[in-house]
């Protein structure tokens, strides 16, 4: 079970950085062009990660292949000429290469039938990209989803069948952090998401299932807690699949 220190670290990470996805998309042409290309390629990455988490080897393999192809084009275009917001990063080229290598590792693992190892390699890509943005004082909406995901895993993987009163109290606090993180998604969404009805609907749905878990933790009905916890991951996955 994650402690409150880890939960608060996720919150601090989100509020301490000065630039958001909205400010990037409103920036100069080269920045907007790069971010647009990255979003297109990242769509394949999201599909691959979700397929690997679902155990769908065929879908994950196809999506990883698409991501590798798209990433190769990004590397070709930007390896020697980074966009302005990454122009002073000494690890820029190494980061692009690391993502390529991790994607290849994921494809190799899938070829061997090792979906769990492939999922691990894909999750490392997410972390490497988050480190790139953090080093350069940038945070995008995807980082808010990552922060939520990290906190979510510690909550929903709890042993609700054996939870005691003290553990319920700790989990209720951690679930409150999840509610804060969902609120941050809503408050800090870039303009093109803030006016998107589907986005608002998916965030509201995620907020609703977390509220259900938070409320259930006030009582002692373990079955209700488990039902509520199981509803959180698919609600998050629907949001991540479209907007992560």
Short mmCIF file of C-alpha atoms in Angstrom, two decimals:
data_model
loop_
_atom_site.label_atom_id
_atom_site.label_comp_id
_atom_site.label_asym_id
_atom_site.label_seq_id
_atom_site.Cartn_x
_atom_site.Cartn_y
_atom_site.Cartn_z
CA UNK A 1 0.00 0.00 0.00
CA UNK A 2 1.44 3.38 -0.94
CA UNK A 3 2.04 5.84 1.87
CA UNK A 4 0.79 9.40 1.97
CA UNK A 5 4.30 10.67 1.20
CA UNK A 6 4.17 9.06 -2.24
CA UNK A 7 0.68 10.38 -2.82
CA UNK A 8 1.62 13.92 -1.87
CA UNK A 9 4.73 13.71 -4.04
CA UNK A 10 2.50 13.05 -7.01
CA UNK A 11 0.44 16.13 -6.16
CA UNK A 12 3.52 18.31 -5.67
CA UNK A 13 4.94 17.17 -9.01
CA UNK A 14 1.79 18.35 -10.74
CA UNK A 15 1.53 21.78 -9.17
CA UNK A 16 5.22 22.68 -9.07
CA UNK A 17 5.89 22.92 -12.80
CA UNK A 18 5.12 26.14 -14.62
CA UNK A 19 4.19 25.06 -18.14
CA UNK A 20 1.11 23.06 -19.13
CA UNK A 21 -0.01 21.24 -22.25
CA UNK A 22 -2.26 24.18 -23.04
CA UNK A 23 0.61 26.66 -23.04
CA UNK A 24 2.66 24.42 -25.31
CA UNK A 25 -0.07 24.07 -27.90
CA UNK A 26 -0.41 27.85 -27.97
CA UNK A 27 3.34 28.34 -28.49
CA UNK A 28 5.44 29.02 -31.52
CA UNK A 29 5.06 27.01 -34.71
CA UNK A 30 7.99 24.60 -34.20
CA UNK A 31 6.77 23.66 -30.72
CA UNK A 32 3.19 23.09 -31.82
CA UNK A 33 4.36 21.09 -34.83
CA UNK A 34 6.52 18.80 -32.71
CA UNK A 35 3.84 18.29 -30.06
CA UNK A 36 1.30 17.49 -32.75
CA UNK A 37 3.54 14.84 -34.30
CA UNK A 38 4.30 13.42 -30.88
CA UNK A 39 0.59 13.11 -30.05
CA UNK A 40 0.00 11.16 -33.26
CA UNK A 41 2.81 8.72 -32.51
CA UNK A 42 1.83 8.45 -28.86
CA UNK A 43 -1.63 7.25 -29.83
CA UNK A 44 -0.01 4.00 -30.99
CA UNK A 45 1.93 3.82 -27.75
CA UNK A 46 -1.23 4.15 -25.65
CA UNK A 47 -2.91 1.42 -27.67
CA UNK A 48 0.09 -0.87 -27.18
CA UNK A 49 0.25 -0.30 -23.44
CA UNK A 50 -3.46 -0.85 -22.90
CA UNK A 51 -3.41 -3.99 -25.06
CA UNK A 52 -0.44 -5.36 -23.10
CA UNK A 53 -2.20 -4.64 -19.80
CA UNK A 54 -5.26 -6.48 -21.13
CA UNK A 55 -3.13 -9.46 -22.22
CA UNK A 56 -3.96 -8.97 -25.92
CA UNK A 57 -0.68 -10.01 -27.54
CA UNK A 58 -1.87 -9.57 -31.12
CA UNK A 59 -3.17 -6.03 -30.64
CA UNK A 60 -0.13 -5.05 -28.59
CA UNK A 61 2.24 -6.36 -31.28
CA UNK A 62 0.47 -4.42 -34.03
CA UNK A 63 0.44 -1.21 -32.00
CA UNK A 64 4.08 -1.53 -30.95
CA UNK A 65 5.03 -1.95 -34.59
CA UNK A 66 3.11 1.20 -35.48
CA UNK A 67 4.74 3.09 -32.64
CA UNK A 68 8.23 1.99 -33.66
CA UNK A 69 7.62 3.14 -37.21
CA UNK A 70 6.25 6.50 -36.09
CA UNK A 71 9.01 6.98 -33.54
CA UNK A 72 11.66 6.35 -36.19
CA UNK A 73 10.21 9.28 -38.15
CA UNK A 74 10.37 11.49 -35.05
CA UNK A 75 13.99 10.51 -34.45
CA UNK A 76 14.89 11.22 -38.08
CA UNK A 77 13.27 14.65 -37.99
CA UNK A 78 14.37 15.83 -34.55
CA UNK A 79 17.39 13.90 -33.29
CA UNK A 80 19.86 16.48 -34.57
CA UNK A 81 17.48 19.44 -34.40
CA UNK A 82 15.34 19.35 -31.23
CA UNK A 83 12.32 21.64 -30.96
CA UNK A 84 12.90 24.89 -29.05
CA UNK A 85 11.60 23.70 -25.68
CA UNK A 86 14.12 20.82 -25.64
CA UNK A 87 17.00 22.56 -27.43
CA UNK A 88 19.16 22.84 -24.29
CA UNK A 89 18.62 19.31 -23.00
CA UNK A 90 21.98 17.47 -23.11
CA UNK A 91 20.15 14.12 -22.89
CA UNK A 92 17.82 14.78 -25.83
CA UNK A 93 19.36 12.36 -28.32
CA UNK A 94 19.91 9.71 -25.68
CA UNK A 95 16.27 9.94 -24.66
CA UNK A 96 15.04 9.43 -28.22
CA UNK A 97 17.33 6.42 -28.57
CA UNK A 98 16.24 4.99 -25.20
CA UNK A 99 12.57 5.12 -26.22
CA UNK A 100 13.38 3.36 -29.49
CA UNK A 101 15.32 0.63 -27.67
CA UNK A 102 12.56 0.07 -25.12
CA UNK A 103 9.97 -0.22 -27.87
CA UNK A 104 12.15 -2.79 -29.63
CA UNK A 105 12.50 -4.67 -26.34
CA UNK A 106 8.72 -4.70 -26.03
CA UNK A 107 8.36 -6.07 -29.55
CA UNK A 108 10.92 -8.79 -28.84
CA UNK A 109 9.14 -9.75 -25.61
CA UNK A 110 5.83 -9.98 -27.43
CA UNK A 111 7.47 -12.17 -30.05
CA UNK A 112 8.48 -14.56 -27.27
CA UNK A 113 5.00 -14.43 -25.79
CA UNK A 114 6.15 -12.58 -22.67
CA UNK A 115 3.39 -9.96 -22.38
CA UNK A 116 4.33 -8.98 -18.82
CA UNK A 117 7.89 -8.10 -19.85
CA UNK A 118 6.55 -6.18 -22.83
CA UNK A 119 4.26 -4.21 -20.54
CA UNK A 120 7.21 -3.39 -18.29
CA UNK A 121 9.24 -2.07 -21.26
CA UNK A 122 6.30 0.05 -22.41
CA UNK A 123 5.83 1.52 -18.95
CA UNK A 124 9.52 2.47 -18.93
CA UNK A 125 8.88 4.56 -22.06
CA UNK A 126 6.24 6.51 -20.17
CA UNK A 127 8.69 7.17 -17.34
CA UNK A 128 11.48 8.24 -19.68
CA UNK A 129 9.21 10.72 -21.45
CA UNK A 130 7.99 12.07 -18.11
CA UNK A 131 11.62 12.58 -17.05
CA UNK A 132 12.32 14.44 -20.29
CA UNK A 133 9.50 16.87 -19.65
CA UNK A 134 10.37 17.28 -15.98
CA UNK A 135 14.01 18.08 -16.76
CA UNK A 136 12.89 20.85 -19.07
CA UNK A 137 10.25 22.38 -16.81
CA UNK A 138 7.30 21.09 -18.84
CA UNK A 139 4.22 19.23 -17.77
CA UNK A 140 1.44 18.08 -20.06
CA UNK A 141 -1.97 16.60 -19.45
CA UNK A 142 -0.51 13.11 -19.89
CA UNK A 143 1.65 13.70 -16.83
CA UNK A 144 -1.48 14.27 -14.79
CA UNK A 145 -2.79 10.91 -15.98
CA UNK A 146 0.52 9.27 -15.05
CA UNK A 147 0.39 10.77 -11.55
CA UNK A 148 -3.15 9.48 -11.16
CA UNK A 149 -2.18 6.03 -12.42
CA UNK A 150 0.66 5.71 -9.92
CA UNK A 151 -1.62 6.61 -7.02
CA UNK A 152 -4.47 4.48 -8.36
CA UNK A 153 -2.42 1.27 -8.45
CA UNK A 154 -1.62 1.50 -4.75
CA UNK A 155 -5.29 1.92 -3.90
CA UNK A 156 -7.08 -0.59 -6.10
CA UNK A 157 -4.56 -3.39 -5.52
CA UNK A 158 -5.29 -3.41 -1.78
CA UNK A 159 -6.55 -6.58 -0.11
CA UNK A 160 -10.13 -5.50 0.50
CA UNK A 161 -11.10 -8.97 1.73
CA UNK A 162 -8.92 -8.54 4.83
CA UNK A 163 -8.91 -4.81 5.37
CA UNK A 164 -9.18 -3.59 8.98
CA UNK A 165 -10.28 -0.28 10.42
CA UNK A 166 -6.85 1.34 10.40
CA UNK A 167 -6.23 0.31 6.81
CA UNK A 168 -9.62 1.68 5.79
CA UNK A 169 -8.64 5.04 7.23
CA UNK A 170 -5.36 5.12 5.32
CA UNK A 171 -7.05 4.03 2.10
CA UNK A 172 -9.74 6.67 2.52
CA UNK A 173 -7.02 9.33 2.72
CA UNK A 174 -5.31 7.93 -0.37
CA UNK A 175 -8.63 7.84 -2.23
CA UNK A 176 -9.10 11.50 -1.33
CA UNK A 177 -5.81 12.17 -3.12
CA UNK A 178 -7.25 10.41 -6.18
CA UNK A 179 -10.22 12.77 -6.03
CA UNK A 180 -7.81 15.71 -5.89
CA UNK A 181 -5.93 14.40 -8.92
CA UNK A 182 -9.15 14.02 -10.91
CA UNK A 183 -10.03 17.58 -9.97
CA UNK A 184 -6.62 18.71 -11.22
CA UNK A 185 -7.28 16.99 -14.55
CA UNK A 186 -10.49 18.97 -14.87
CA UNK A 187 -9.06 22.30 -13.70
CA UNK A 188 -5.81 22.16 -15.65
CA UNK A 189 -7.09 20.66 -18.90
CA UNK A 190 -5.90 22.57 -21.99
CA UNK A 191 -8.58 24.51 -23.81
CA UNK A 192 -9.22 21.92 -26.51
CA UNK A 193 -10.03 19.35 -23.80
CA UNK A 194 -11.93 21.67 -21.49
CA UNK A 195 -14.55 22.22 -24.21
CA UNK A 196 -14.67 18.55 -25.27
CA UNK A 197 -17.92 16.98 -24.07
CA UNK A 198 -16.53 13.44 -24.22
CA UNK A 199 -13.54 14.44 -22.13
CA UNK A 200 -15.78 16.03 -19.52
CA UNK A 201 -18.00 12.95 -19.47
CA UNK A 202 -15.07 10.56 -18.97
CA UNK A 203 -13.56 12.67 -16.19
CA UNK A 204 -16.95 12.89 -14.47
CA UNK A 205 -17.35 9.10 -14.73
CA UNK A 206 -13.92 8.56 -13.17
CA UNK A 207 -14.74 11.00 -10.39
CA UNK A 208 -18.01 9.15 -9.69
CA UNK A 209 -16.40 5.72 -9.23
CA UNK A 210 -13.71 7.14 -6.98
CA UNK A 211 -16.36 8.86 -4.87
CA UNK A 212 -18.08 5.47 -4.55
CA UNK A 213 -14.90 3.89 -3.18
CA UNK A 214 -14.27 6.83 -0.88
CA UNK A 215 -17.79 6.56 0.54
CA UNK A 216 -17.60 2.77 0.93
CA UNK A 217 -14.44 3.10 3.00
CA UNK A 218 -16.47 4.91 5.65
CA UNK A 219 -18.27 1.65 6.38
CA UNK A 220 -17.33 -2.00 6.75
CA UNK A 221 -18.90 -3.57 3.66
CA UNK A 222 -15.83 -5.15 2.08
CA UNK A 223 -17.76 -6.41 -0.93
CA UNK A 224 -18.88 -2.86 -1.70
CA UNK A 225 -15.30 -1.63 -1.40
CA UNK A 226 -14.09 -4.29 -3.83
CA UNK A 227 -16.85 -3.53 -6.35
CA UNK A 228 -16.04 0.16 -6.22
CA UNK A 229 -12.29 -0.44 -6.54
CA UNK A 230 -12.77 -2.71 -9.56
CA UNK A 231 -14.70 0.03 -11.37
CA UNK A 232 -11.83 2.52 -11.20
CA UNK A 233 -9.34 0.91 -13.58
CA UNK A 234 -11.70 0.60 -16.58
CA UNK A 235 -12.96 4.16 -16.03
CA UNK A 236 -9.35 5.39 -16.05
CA UNK A 237 -8.51 3.24 -19.10
CA UNK A 238 -11.30 4.84 -21.13
CA UNK A 239 -9.92 8.28 -20.34
CA UNK A 240 -6.29 7.27 -20.94
CA UNK A 241 -7.11 5.54 -24.24
CA UNK A 242 -8.54 8.72 -25.70
CA UNK A 243 -6.58 11.50 -24.03
CA UNK A 244 -3.44 10.04 -22.43
#
